[in-house]
Amino acid sequence: MRMRSDGSAPPTGKAEWLSFLVLTLIVLPALAVIFVGGYGFVIWMSQIINGPPVVKF
Amino acid sequence: MSAKQTLVLFWDTLRSPPTTISLGVLAFGGFVTGIIFWGGFNTALEVTNTEKFCISCHEMSDNVYQELQETVHWENRTGVRATCPDCHVPHEWTNKIARKMQASKEVWGKIFGTIDTREKFLAKREELARHEWARLEANNSLECRNCHDYDSMDWDAMSDEAVFYMQPAAELNTGCIDCHKGIAHHLPEPSGDSPVIAELSGKAARSLSAGEDYYAYQPVALFSGEDMTTAAGNLSLGARVQVLETSGDTVKLSLEAWRKNKGYGRVLYDQFGMNTRVAVLEKDAAGDDTLVNAGAAQTDDNTGLDWSPVNVTLWANAEGFVADAGVLWDTAAESYASGCSGCHAQPDPDHFTTNAWPALFSGMVGFTNMDPSEQELVLAYLQNHSSDHSASH
């Protein structure tokens, strides 16, 4: 078994489950929302600078 | 455990292979939460895309929603309802997300009460409407065309007026919003101060000097005496006057013009036989020989009317004039180009005569956003640059 960075014992099952749930239920969804929101924000800002999207038929 | 230690433990746990949870459980857990997240994300997008959501704040339900109910898009014989997002939210994913982020600003406005009363809404309405017009103009009325399509229009079923305007528009593929503003809500009340006049006032003559010519850039009130008590009429936009004397804020003006020898002769025109209006006088002032000095009459063969040259001497406040007519016409030309080029290339001013322009212009100006002062200025520009004024004709 690998040594921990601070030399402590390997994670317990409890810590592993907690980390798994925090990651999948909170951290990753939050990141996804931030990325999509940030993307929308960047487009919005670019539309303020370049004007609204132009579509010609 | 301190926050830092917790984070370190979290990070270490994430970095190392699992010791107690099986790979199958992890993969399955990630898969299921992924599905739930994606479903939730789209549901959230959809919920915020319903009319219920749009009108859940009273700003919208008290104002635009009430107005929509008076229109054809609320209730019609075909039973198709246009909801707020049909017209206001882009359907393409990228732009939809951008619009949603933009709405976060509207939520901010809601929380801090930017438009929490009808009065505040009406005051802000023109700005909001201009944003929507700009958007629909740029995307060539894409949202309208999700339901409407020129190719599917049955011209025979339409009113003559609609066919007259829309068939050429269909050939040019003009966006619907160019002509159909205020289709779903009341139009904004035109605000008092015209942006064009405001721009010109920045270039106004600071002080007037005797002996110089000036041009009115806004309607200037005229008075029949230096005491400025008896109103004598108004100068029209573009009128040229000569300043005779100045005293403080008051100037004595001379105006060279023509009038038709018909009625009281209250309307004064720029030149013989030309319907370019430069001033409208009060009845009393128009009949006062000490103020209005008329010369020998000439007959206009086109109309059979007699016209007399007049020299008018009146007083006004030293406000509302520019020293250089070029400033006036440059501004007007810009307005003309932006207001009248949406549906067809704007005709050269010298393509029509001075007397033809007023009727042509008034038939078209309803399609533009020009405010009344801007309209007067642009018409004066067109008349002053018509075929009668250009050397080549």
PDB file of N, CA, C and O in Angstrom, chain A residues 1-2 4-6 10-13 15-20 22-25 27 29 32-33 36-41 43-44 47 52-57, chain B residues 8-10 12-21 25-26 29-30 33 37 41 93-95 97-98 101-102 104-105 134-135 137-140 142 145 173:
ATOM      1  N   MET A   1       0.823  -1.206   0.000  1.00  0.00           N
ATOM      2  CA  MET A   1       0.000   0.000   0.000  1.00  0.00           C
ATOM      3  C   MET A   1       0.860   1.260   0.000  1.00  0.00           C
ATOM      4  O   MET A   1       1.885   1.305   0.681  1.00  0.00           O
ATOM      5  N   ARG A   2       0.416   2.279  -0.819  1.00  0.00           N
ATOM      6  CA  ARG A   2       1.211   3.506  -0.927  1.00  0.00           C
ATOM      7  C   ARG A   2       1.197   4.293   0.370  1.00  0.00           C
ATOM      8  O   ARG A   2       0.240   4.250   1.126  1.00  0.00           O
ATOM      9  N   ARG A   4       0.781   7.711   2.441  1.00  0.00           N
ATOM     10  CA  ARG A   4       0.024   8.965   2.293  1.00  0.00           C
ATOM     11  C   ARG A   4       1.002  10.126   2.227  1.00  0.00           C
ATOM     12  O   ARG A   4       2.123  10.028   2.733  1.00  0.00           O
ATOM     13  N   SER A   5       0.595  11.253   1.702  1.00  0.00           N
ATOM     14  CA  SER A   5       1.495  12.392   1.565  1.00  0.00           C
ATOM     15  C   SER A   5       1.959  12.890   2.941  1.00  0.00           C
ATOM     16  O   SER A   5       3.053  13.391   3.081  1.00  0.00           O
ATOM     17  N   ASP A   6       1.101  12.771   3.950  1.00  0.00           N
ATOM     18  CA  ASP A   6       1.537  13.209   5.268  1.00  0.00           C
ATOM     19  C   ASP A   6       1.887  12.023   6.159  1.00  0.00           C
ATOM     20  O   ASP A   6       1.933  12.138   7.368  1.00  0.00           O
ATOM     21  N   PRO A  10      -4.010   4.883   5.543  1.00  0.00           N
ATOM     22  CA  PRO A  10      -4.870   4.924   4.352  1.00  0.00           C
ATOM     23  C   PRO A  10      -6.309   5.265   4.765  1.00  0.00           C
ATOM     24  O   PRO A  10      -6.692   5.046   5.910  1.00  0.00           O
ATOM     25  N   PRO A  11      -7.107   5.835   3.799  1.00  0.00           N
ATOM     26  CA  PRO A  11      -8.450   6.273   4.124  1.00  0.00           C
ATOM     27  C   PRO A  11      -9.312   5.111   4.595  1.00  0.00           C
ATOM     28  O   PRO A  11      -9.178   3.991   4.118  1.00  0.00           O
ATOM     29  N   THR A  12     -10.183   5.401   5.484  1.00  0.00           N
ATOM     30  CA  THR A  12     -11.117   4.399   5.958  1.00  0.00           C
ATOM     31  C   THR A  12     -12.267   4.300   4.986  1.00  0.00           C
ATOM     32  O   THR A  12     -12.451   5.153   4.119  1.00  0.00           O
ATOM     33  N   GLY A  13     -13.088   3.254   5.132  1.00  0.00           N
ATOM     34  CA  GLY A  13     -14.265   3.105   4.277  1.00  0.00           C
ATOM     35  C   GLY A  13     -15.193   4.290   4.435  1.00  0.00           C
ATOM     36  O   GLY A  13     -15.754   4.785   3.463  1.00  0.00           O
ATOM     37  N   ALA A  15     -14.469   7.464   5.191  1.00  0.00           N
ATOM     38  CA  ALA A  15     -13.950   8.634   4.482  1.00  0.00           C
ATOM     39  C   ALA A  15     -14.127   8.450   2.981  1.00  0.00           C
ATOM     40  O   ALA A  15     -14.433   9.395   2.239  1.00  0.00           O
ATOM     41  N   GLU A  16     -13.958   7.208   2.518  1.00  0.00           N
ATOM     42  CA  GLU A  16     -14.073   6.956   1.086  1.00  0.00           C
ATOM     43  C   GLU A  16     -15.508   7.203   0.603  1.00  0.00           C
ATOM     44  O   GLU A  16     -15.738   7.861  -0.405  1.00  0.00           O
ATOM     45  N   TRP A  17     -16.477   6.675   1.317  1.00  0.00           N
ATOM     46  CA  TRP A  17     -17.872   6.880   0.945  1.00  0.00           C
ATOM     47  C   TRP A  17     -18.239   8.370   0.970  1.00  0.00           C
ATOM     48  O   TRP A  17     -18.884   8.887   0.056  1.00  0.00           O
ATOM     49  N   LEU A  18     -17.787   9.040   2.037  1.00  0.00           N
ATOM     50  CA  LEU A  18     -18.118  10.458   2.172  1.00  0.00           C
ATOM     51  C   LEU A  18     -17.542  11.240   0.992  1.00  0.00           C
ATOM     52  O   LEU A  18     -18.222  12.047   0.350  1.00  0.00           O
ATOM     53  N   SER A  19     -16.271  10.946   0.668  1.00  0.00           N
ATOM     54  CA  SER A  19     -15.637  11.660  -0.446  1.00  0.00           C
ATOM     55  C   SER A  19     -16.382  11.390  -1.747  1.00  0.00           C
ATOM     56  O   SER A  19     -16.621  12.294  -2.556  1.00  0.00           O
ATOM     57  N   PHE A  20     -16.749  10.130  -1.947  1.00  0.00           N
ATOM     58  CA  PHE A  20     -17.455   9.752  -3.182  1.00  0.00           C
ATOM     59  C   PHE A  20     -18.771  10.537  -3.320  1.00  0.00           C
ATOM     60  O   PHE A  20     -19.055  11.126  -4.364  1.00  0.00           O
ATOM     61  N   VAL A  22     -19.704  13.337  -1.720  1.00  0.00           N
ATOM     62  CA  VAL A  22     -19.477  14.788  -1.862  1.00  0.00           C
ATOM     63  C   VAL A  22     -19.098  15.111  -3.299  1.00  0.00           C
ATOM     64  O   VAL A  22     -19.586  16.066  -3.905  1.00  0.00           O
ATOM     65  N   LEU A  23     -18.227  14.272  -3.892  1.00  0.00           N
ATOM     66  CA  LEU A  23     -17.765  14.531  -5.261  1.00  0.00           C
ATOM     67  C   LEU A  23     -18.923  14.418  -6.258  1.00  0.00           C
ATOM     68  O   LEU A  23     -19.158  15.332  -7.062  1.00  0.00           O
ATOM     69  N   THR A  24     -19.653  13.306  -6.224  1.00  0.00           N
ATOM     70  CA  THR A  24     -20.675  13.104  -7.266  1.00  0.00           C
ATOM     71  C   THR A  24     -21.923  13.941  -7.036  1.00  0.00           C
ATOM     72  O   THR A  24     -22.588  14.327  -7.983  1.00  0.00           O
ATOM     73  N   LEU A  25     -22.261  14.204  -5.786  1.00  0.00           N
ATOM     74  CA  LEU A  25     -23.527  14.911  -5.541  1.00  0.00           C
ATOM     75  C   LEU A  25     -23.363  16.429  -5.434  1.00  0.00           C
ATOM     76  O   LEU A  25     -24.292  17.177  -5.709  1.00  0.00           O
ATOM     77  N   VAL A  27     -19.745  18.439  -5.699  1.00  0.00           N
ATOM     78  CA  VAL A  27     -18.655  19.127  -6.403  1.00  0.00           C
ATOM     79  C   VAL A  27     -18.846  19.087  -7.917  1.00  0.00           C
ATOM     80  O   VAL A  27     -18.826  20.123  -8.589  1.00  0.00           O
ATOM     81  N   PRO A  29     -21.604  18.355  -9.880  1.00  0.00           N
ATOM     82  CA  PRO A  29     -22.744  19.134 -10.383  1.00  0.00           C
ATOM     83  C   PRO A  29     -22.483  20.636 -10.306  1.00  0.00           C
ATOM     84  O   PRO A  29     -22.791  21.378 -11.241  1.00  0.00           O
ATOM     85  N   ALA A  32     -20.271  21.606 -13.109  1.00  0.00           N
ATOM     86  CA  ALA A  32     -20.985  21.591 -14.390  1.00  0.00           C
ATOM     87  C   ALA A  32     -21.803  22.865 -14.553  1.00  0.00           C
ATOM     88  O   ALA A  32     -21.771  23.513 -15.604  1.00  0.00           O
ATOM     89  N   VAL A  33     -22.515  23.245 -13.486  1.00  0.00           N
ATOM     90  CA  VAL A  33     -23.342  24.449 -13.563  1.00  0.00           C
ATOM     91  C   VAL A  33     -22.467  25.688 -13.766  1.00  0.00           C
ATOM     92  O   VAL A  33     -22.770  26.567 -14.573  1.00  0.00           O
ATOM     93  N   VAL A  36     -21.242  25.725 -17.477  1.00  0.00           N
ATOM     94  CA  VAL A  36     -22.293  26.098 -18.435  1.00  0.00           C
ATOM     95  C   VAL A  36     -22.677  27.563 -18.237  1.00  0.00           C
ATOM     96  O   VAL A  36     -22.798  28.323 -19.198  1.00  0.00           O
ATOM     97  N   GLY A  37     -22.828  27.941 -16.956  1.00  0.00           N
ATOM     98  CA  GLY A  37     -23.172  29.334 -16.669  1.00  0.00           C
ATOM     99  C   GLY A  37     -22.088  30.277 -17.154  1.00  0.00           C
ATOM    100  O   GLY A  37     -22.358  31.303 -17.767  1.00  0.00           O
ATOM    101  N   GLY A  38     -20.825  29.883 -16.911  1.00  0.00           N
ATOM    102  CA  GLY A  38     -19.714  30.726 -17.334  1.00  0.00           C
ATOM    103  C   GLY A  38     -19.665  30.856 -18.847  1.00  0.00           C
ATOM    104  O   GLY A  38     -19.442  31.940 -19.381  1.00  0.00           O
ATOM    105  N   TYR A  39     -19.946  29.745 -19.509  1.00  0.00           N
ATOM    106  CA  TYR A  39     -19.992  29.761 -20.978  1.00  0.00           C
ATOM    107  C   TYR A  39     -21.066  30.736 -21.458  1.00  0.00           C
ATOM    108  O   TYR A  39     -20.818  31.594 -22.308  1.00  0.00           O
ATOM    109  N   GLY A  40     -22.267  30.631 -20.859  1.00  0.00           N
ATOM    110  CA  GLY A  40     -23.353  31.551 -21.201  1.00  0.00           C
ATOM    111  C   GLY A  40     -22.961  32.985 -20.929  1.00  0.00           C
ATOM    112  O   GLY A  40     -23.235  33.879 -21.716  1.00  0.00           O
ATOM    113  N   PHE A  41     -22.250  33.188 -19.812  1.00  0.00           N
ATOM    114  CA  PHE A  41     -21.837  34.535 -19.442  1.00  0.00           C
ATOM    115  C   PHE A  41     -20.859  35.104 -20.472  1.00  0.00           C
ATOM    116  O   PHE A  41     -20.982  36.252 -20.899  1.00  0.00           O
ATOM    117  N   ILE A  43     -20.624  34.281 -23.616  1.00  0.00           N
ATOM    118  CA  ILE A  43     -21.354  34.612 -24.848  1.00  0.00           C
ATOM    119  C   ILE A  43     -22.126  35.907 -24.674  1.00  0.00           C
ATOM    120  O   ILE A  43     -22.137  36.759 -25.563  1.00  0.00           O
ATOM    121  N   TRP A  44     -22.739  36.044 -23.520  1.00  0.00           N
ATOM    122  CA  TRP A  44     -23.498  37.274 -23.256  1.00  0.00           C
ATOM    123  C   TRP A  44     -22.573  38.483 -23.389  1.00  0.00           C
ATOM    124  O   TRP A  44     -22.869  39.459 -24.059  1.00  0.00           O
ATOM    125  N   GLN A  47     -21.720  39.200 -26.787  1.00  0.00           N
ATOM    126  CA  GLN A  47     -22.829  39.817 -27.524  1.00  0.00           C
ATOM    127  C   GLN A  47     -22.937  41.293 -27.194  1.00  0.00           C
ATOM    128  O   GLN A  47     -23.363  42.102 -28.019  1.00  0.00           O
ATOM    129  N   PRO A  52     -25.877  41.533 -30.916  1.00  0.00           N
ATOM    130  CA  PRO A  52     -26.554  40.236 -30.871  1.00  0.00           C
ATOM    131  C   PRO A  52     -26.222  39.379 -32.093  1.00  0.00           C
ATOM    132  O   PRO A  52     -25.753  39.902 -33.112  1.00  0.00           O
ATOM    133  N   PRO A  53     -26.426  38.065 -31.992  1.00  0.00           N
ATOM    134  CA  PRO A  53     -26.084  37.178 -33.103  1.00  0.00           C
ATOM    135  C   PRO A  53     -26.866  37.549 -34.360  1.00  0.00           C
ATOM    136  O   PRO A  53     -28.040  37.881 -34.284  1.00  0.00           O
ATOM    137  N   VAL A  54     -26.181  37.549 -35.474  1.00  0.00           N
ATOM    138  CA  VAL A  54     -26.813  37.912 -36.731  1.00  0.00           C
ATOM    139  C   VAL A  54     -27.122  36.656 -37.514  1.00  0.00           C
ATOM    140  O   VAL A  54     -26.253  35.823 -37.721  1.00  0.00           O
ATOM    141  N   VAL A  55     -28.369  36.477 -37.907  1.00  0.00           N
ATOM    142  CA  VAL A  55     -28.743  35.350 -38.742  1.00  0.00           C
ATOM    143  C   VAL A  55     -29.367  35.906 -40.001  1.00  0.00           C
ATOM    144  O   VAL A  55     -30.306  36.686 -39.932  1.00  0.00           O
ATOM    145  N   LYS A  56     -28.806  35.561 -41.136  1.00  0.00           N
ATOM    146  CA  LYS A  56     -29.441  35.996 -42.380  1.00  0.00           C
ATOM    147  C   LYS A  56     -30.023  34.765 -43.049  1.00  0.00           C
ATOM    148  O   LYS A  56     -29.381  33.726 -43.115  1.00  0.00           O
ATOM    149  N   PHE A  57     -31.248  34.897 -43.501  1.00  0.00           N
ATOM    150  CA  PHE A  57     -31.868  33.748 -44.153  1.00  0.00           C
ATOM    151  C   PHE A  57     -31.459  33.686 -45.611  1.00  0.00           C
ATOM    152  O   PHE A  57     -31.175  34.701 -46.209  1.00  0.00           O
TER     153      PHE A  57
ATOM    154  N   VAL B   8      -7.347  18.152   2.764  1.00  0.00           N
ATOM    155  CA  VAL B   8      -6.222  17.270   2.439  1.00  0.00           C
ATOM    156  C   VAL B   8      -6.685  15.821   2.440  1.00  0.00           C
ATOM    157  O   VAL B   8      -6.386  15.052   1.516  1.00  0.00           O
ATOM    158  N   LEU B   9      -7.470  15.440   3.459  1.00  0.00           N
ATOM    159  CA  LEU B   9      -7.973  14.076   3.527  1.00  0.00           C
ATOM    160  C   LEU B   9      -8.833  13.761   2.301  1.00  0.00           C
ATOM    161  O   LEU B   9      -8.714  12.701   1.676  1.00  0.00           O
ATOM    162  N   PHE B  10      -9.702  14.732   1.943  1.00  0.00           N
ATOM    163  CA  PHE B  10     -10.587  14.589   0.788  1.00  0.00           C
ATOM    164  C   PHE B  10      -9.752  14.342  -0.470  1.00  0.00           C
ATOM    165  O   PHE B  10      -9.983  13.405  -1.233  1.00  0.00           O
ATOM    166  N   ASP B  12      -6.599  13.387  -0.743  1.00  0.00           N
ATOM    167  CA  ASP B  12      -5.863  12.123  -0.685  1.00  0.00           C
ATOM    168  C   ASP B  12      -6.768  10.949  -1.014  1.00  0.00           C
ATOM    169  O   ASP B  12      -6.382  10.025  -1.731  1.00  0.00           O
ATOM    170  N   THR B  13      -7.985  10.992  -0.477  1.00  0.00           N
ATOM    171  CA  THR B  13      -8.917   9.905  -0.746  1.00  0.00           C
ATOM    172  C   THR B  13      -9.229   9.815  -2.230  1.00  0.00           C
ATOM    173  O   THR B  13      -9.301   8.745  -2.822  1.00  0.00           O
ATOM    174  N   LEU B  14      -9.391  10.996  -2.846  1.00  0.00           N
ATOM    175  CA  LEU B  14      -9.725  11.003  -4.272  1.00  0.00           C
ATOM    176  C   LEU B  14      -8.573  10.491  -5.122  1.00  0.00           C
ATOM    177  O   LEU B  14      -8.774   9.926  -6.192  1.00  0.00           O
ATOM    178  N   ARG B  15      -7.326  10.727  -4.641  1.00  0.00           N
ATOM    179  CA  ARG B  15      -6.160  10.391  -5.453  1.00  0.00           C
ATOM    180  C   ARG B  15      -5.845   8.905  -5.452  1.00  0.00           C
ATOM    181  O   ARG B  15      -5.171   8.414  -6.347  1.00  0.00           O
ATOM    182  N   SER B  16      -6.285   8.211  -4.419  1.00  0.00           N
ATOM    183  CA  SER B  16      -5.854   6.805  -4.328  1.00  0.00           C
ATOM    184  C   SER B  16      -6.978   5.861  -4.750  1.00  0.00           C
ATOM    185  O   SER B  16      -8.146   6.201  -4.663  1.00  0.00           O
ATOM    186  N   PRO B  17      -6.595   4.687  -5.221  1.00  0.00           N
ATOM    187  CA  PRO B  17      -7.615   3.713  -5.625  1.00  0.00           C
ATOM    188  C   PRO B  17      -8.483   3.358  -4.428  1.00  0.00           C
ATOM    189  O   PRO B  17      -8.003   3.350  -3.294  1.00  0.00           O
ATOM    190  N   PRO B  18      -9.730   3.078  -4.669  1.00  0.00           N
ATOM    191  CA  PRO B  18     -10.631   2.766  -3.560  1.00  0.00           C
ATOM    192  C   PRO B  18     -10.197   1.487  -2.860  1.00  0.00           C
ATOM    193  O   PRO B  18      -9.685   0.558  -3.488  1.00  0.00           O
ATOM    194  N   THR B  19     -10.358   1.422  -1.581  1.00  0.00           N
ATOM    195  CA  THR B  19      -9.988   0.232  -0.826  1.00  0.00           C
ATOM    196  C   THR B  19     -11.211  -0.553  -0.395  1.00  0.00           C
ATOM    197  O   THR B  19     -11.175  -1.772  -0.303  1.00  0.00           O
ATOM    198  N   THR B  20     -12.336   0.139  -0.152  1.00  0.00           N
ATOM    199  CA  THR B  20     -13.501  -0.573   0.369  1.00  0.00           C
ATOM    200  C   THR B  20     -14.688  -0.570  -0.584  1.00  0.00           C
ATOM    201  O   THR B  20     -15.554  -1.434  -0.491  1.00  0.00           O
ATOM    202  N   ILE B  21     -14.769   0.414  -1.508  1.00  0.00           N
ATOM    203  CA  ILE B  21     -15.909   0.445  -2.426  1.00  0.00           C
ATOM    204  C   ILE B  21     -15.524  -0.246  -3.722  1.00  0.00           C
ATOM    205  O   ILE B  21     -14.438  -0.003  -4.257  1.00  0.00           O
ATOM    206  N   VAL B  25     -19.706  -0.491  -7.986  1.00  0.00           N
ATOM    207  CA  VAL B  25     -20.553   0.459  -7.262  1.00  0.00           C
ATOM    208  C   VAL B  25     -20.216   1.895  -7.673  1.00  0.00           C
ATOM    209  O   VAL B  25     -21.103   2.727  -7.920  1.00  0.00           O
ATOM    210  N   LEU B  26     -18.920   2.183  -7.800  1.00  0.00           N
ATOM    211  CA  LEU B  26     -18.499   3.538  -8.174  1.00  0.00           C
ATOM    212  C   LEU B  26     -19.024   3.906  -9.563  1.00  0.00           C
ATOM    213  O   LEU B  26     -19.585   4.983  -9.778  1.00  0.00           O
ATOM    214  N   GLY B  29     -22.763   4.251  -9.445  1.00  0.00           N
ATOM    215  CA  GLY B  29     -23.145   5.488  -8.739  1.00  0.00           C
ATOM    216  C   GLY B  29     -22.942   6.705  -9.623  1.00  0.00           C
ATOM    217  O   GLY B  29     -23.797   7.579  -9.721  1.00  0.00           O
ATOM    218  N   GLY B  30     -21.774   6.766 -10.303  1.00  0.00           N
ATOM    219  CA  GLY B  30     -21.499   7.913 -11.181  1.00  0.00           C
ATOM    220  C   GLY B  30     -22.491   7.978 -12.325  1.00  0.00           C
ATOM    221  O   GLY B  30     -22.999   9.054 -12.675  1.00  0.00           O
ATOM    222  N   THR B  33     -26.054   9.158 -10.956  1.00  0.00           N
ATOM    223  CA  THR B  33     -26.113  10.589 -10.617  1.00  0.00           C
ATOM    224  C   THR B  33     -25.995  11.437 -11.878  1.00  0.00           C
ATOM    225  O   THR B  33     -26.606  12.495 -11.978  1.00  0.00           O
ATOM    226  N   PHE B  37     -28.618  14.216 -12.843  1.00  0.00           N
ATOM    227  CA  PHE B  37     -28.195  15.595 -13.023  1.00  0.00           C
ATOM    228  C   PHE B  37     -28.661  16.136 -14.378  1.00  0.00           C
ATOM    229  O   PHE B  37     -29.220  17.221 -14.477  1.00  0.00           O
ATOM    230  N   PHE B  41     -31.076  19.207 -14.902  1.00  0.00           N
ATOM    231  CA  PHE B  41     -30.600  20.403 -15.593  1.00  0.00           C
ATOM    232  C   PHE B  41     -31.585  20.817 -16.687  1.00  0.00           C
ATOM    233  O   PHE B  41     -31.971  21.975 -16.803  1.00  0.00           O
ATOM    234  N   TRP B  93     -29.208  26.283 -28.631  1.00  0.00           N
ATOM    235  CA  TRP B  93     -28.750  26.037 -27.273  1.00  0.00           C
ATOM    236  C   TRP B  93     -27.798  27.112 -26.752  1.00  0.00           C
ATOM    237  O   TRP B  93     -27.991  27.658 -25.684  1.00  0.00           O
ATOM    238  N   THR B  94     -26.766  27.441 -27.543  1.00  0.00           N
ATOM    239  CA  THR B  94     -25.774  28.409 -27.089  1.00  0.00           C
ATOM    240  C   THR B  94     -26.413  29.733 -26.709  1.00  0.00           C
ATOM    241  O   THR B  94     -26.174  30.288 -25.639  1.00  0.00           O
ATOM    242  N   ASN B  95     -27.274  30.243 -27.609  1.00  0.00           N
ATOM    243  CA  ASN B  95     -27.881  31.532 -27.342  1.00  0.00           C
ATOM    244  C   ASN B  95     -28.887  31.447 -26.214  1.00  0.00           C
ATOM    245  O   ASN B  95     -29.130  32.413 -25.503  1.00  0.00           O
ATOM    246  N   ILE B  97     -28.570  29.564 -23.527  1.00  0.00           N
ATOM    247  CA  ILE B  97     -27.818  29.641 -22.273  1.00  0.00           C
ATOM    248  C   ILE B  97     -27.399  31.088 -22.015  1.00  0.00           C
ATOM    249  O   ILE B  97     -27.491  31.597 -20.904  1.00  0.00           O
ATOM    250  N   ALA B  98     -26.964  31.778 -23.088  1.00  0.00           N
ATOM    251  CA  ALA B  98     -26.554  33.173 -22.924  1.00  0.00           C
ATOM    252  C   ALA B  98     -27.724  34.011 -22.431  1.00  0.00           C
ATOM    253  O   ALA B  98     -27.579  34.860 -21.557  1.00  0.00           O
ATOM    254  N   MET B 101     -28.321  33.479 -18.744  1.00  0.00           N
ATOM    255  CA  MET B 101     -27.402  34.209 -17.884  1.00  0.00           C
ATOM    256  C   MET B 101     -27.800  35.675 -17.824  1.00  0.00           C
ATOM    257  O   MET B 101     -27.727  36.314 -16.800  1.00  0.00           O
ATOM    258  N   GLN B 102     -28.248  36.189 -18.972  1.00  0.00           N
ATOM    259  CA  GLN B 102     -28.700  37.571 -19.027  1.00  0.00           C
ATOM    260  C   GLN B 102     -29.860  37.773 -18.061  1.00  0.00           C
ATOM    261  O   GLN B 102     -29.993  38.806 -17.434  1.00  0.00           O
ATOM    262  N   SER B 104     -30.216  36.517 -15.315  1.00  0.00           N
ATOM    263  CA  SER B 104     -29.773  36.651 -13.932  1.00  0.00           C
ATOM    264  C   SER B 104     -29.732  38.125 -13.542  1.00  0.00           C
ATOM    265  O   SER B 104     -29.976  38.483 -12.398  1.00  0.00           O
ATOM    266  N   LYS B 105     -29.442  38.988 -14.521  1.00  0.00           N
ATOM    267  CA  LYS B 105     -29.460  40.421 -14.248  1.00  0.00           C
ATOM    268  C   LYS B 105     -30.881  40.874 -13.926  1.00  0.00           C
ATOM    269  O   LYS B 105     -31.095  41.736 -13.083  1.00  0.00           O
ATOM    270  N   ALA B 134     -33.517  45.331 -31.163  1.00  0.00           N
ATOM    271  CA  ALA B 134     -32.161  45.111 -31.684  1.00  0.00           C
ATOM    272  C   ALA B 134     -31.920  43.620 -31.869  1.00  0.00           C
ATOM    273  O   ALA B 134     -31.345  43.193 -32.869  1.00  0.00           O
ATOM    274  N   ARG B 135     -32.371  42.839 -30.892  1.00  0.00           N
ATOM    275  CA  ARG B 135     -32.156  41.393 -30.976  1.00  0.00           C
ATOM    276  C   ARG B 135     -32.917  40.804 -32.169  1.00  0.00           C
ATOM    277  O   ARG B 135     -32.370  40.046 -32.959  1.00  0.00           O
ATOM    278  N   GLU B 137     -34.000  42.366 -34.775  1.00  0.00           N
ATOM    279  CA  GLU B 137     -33.494  42.872 -36.044  1.00  0.00           C
ATOM    280  C   GLU B 137     -32.242  42.095 -36.442  1.00  0.00           C
ATOM    281  O   GLU B 137     -32.062  41.741 -37.596  1.00  0.00           O
ATOM    282  N   ALA B 138     -31.376  41.844 -35.454  1.00  0.00           N
ATOM    283  CA  ALA B 138     -30.121  41.162 -35.764  1.00  0.00           C
ATOM    284  C   ALA B 138     -30.368  39.722 -36.207  1.00  0.00           C
ATOM    285  O   ALA B 138     -29.665  39.217 -37.072  1.00  0.00           O
ATOM    286  N   ASN B 139     -31.355  39.050 -35.636  1.00  0.00           N
ATOM    287  CA  ASN B 139     -31.569  37.664 -36.055  1.00  0.00           C
ATOM    288  C   ASN B 139     -32.682  37.566 -37.098  1.00  0.00           C
ATOM    289  O   ASN B 139     -33.223  36.491 -37.337  1.00  0.00           O
ATOM    290  N   ASN B 140     -33.000  38.723 -37.696  1.00  0.00           N
ATOM    291  CA  ASN B 140     -33.997  38.774 -38.764  1.00  0.00           C
ATOM    292  C   ASN B 140     -35.329  38.156 -38.316  1.00  0.00           C
ATOM    293  O   ASN B 140     -35.970  37.429 -39.058  1.00  0.00           O
ATOM    294  N   LEU B 142     -36.079  35.871 -36.147  1.00  0.00           N
ATOM    295  CA  LEU B 142     -36.060  34.408 -36.110  1.00  0.00           C
ATOM    296  C   LEU B 142     -37.200  33.825 -35.281  1.00  0.00           C
ATOM    297  O   LEU B 142     -37.857  32.869 -35.693  1.00  0.00           O
ATOM    298  N   ARG B 145     -40.424  33.764 -36.931  1.00  0.00           N
ATOM    299  CA  ARG B 145     -40.443  32.840 -38.068  1.00  0.00           C
ATOM    300  C   ARG B 145     -40.452  31.382 -37.644  1.00  0.00           C
ATOM    301  O   ARG B 145     -40.553  30.500 -38.489  1.00  0.00           O
ATOM    302  N   ASN B 173     -36.914  39.433 -48.015  1.00  0.00           N
ATOM    303  CA  ASN B 173     -36.779  38.682 -46.778  1.00  0.00           C
ATOM    304  C   ASN B 173     -36.576  39.590 -45.564  1.00  0.00           C
ATOM    305  O   ASN B 173     -35.771  39.309 -44.687  1.00  0.00           O
TER     306      ASN B 173
END
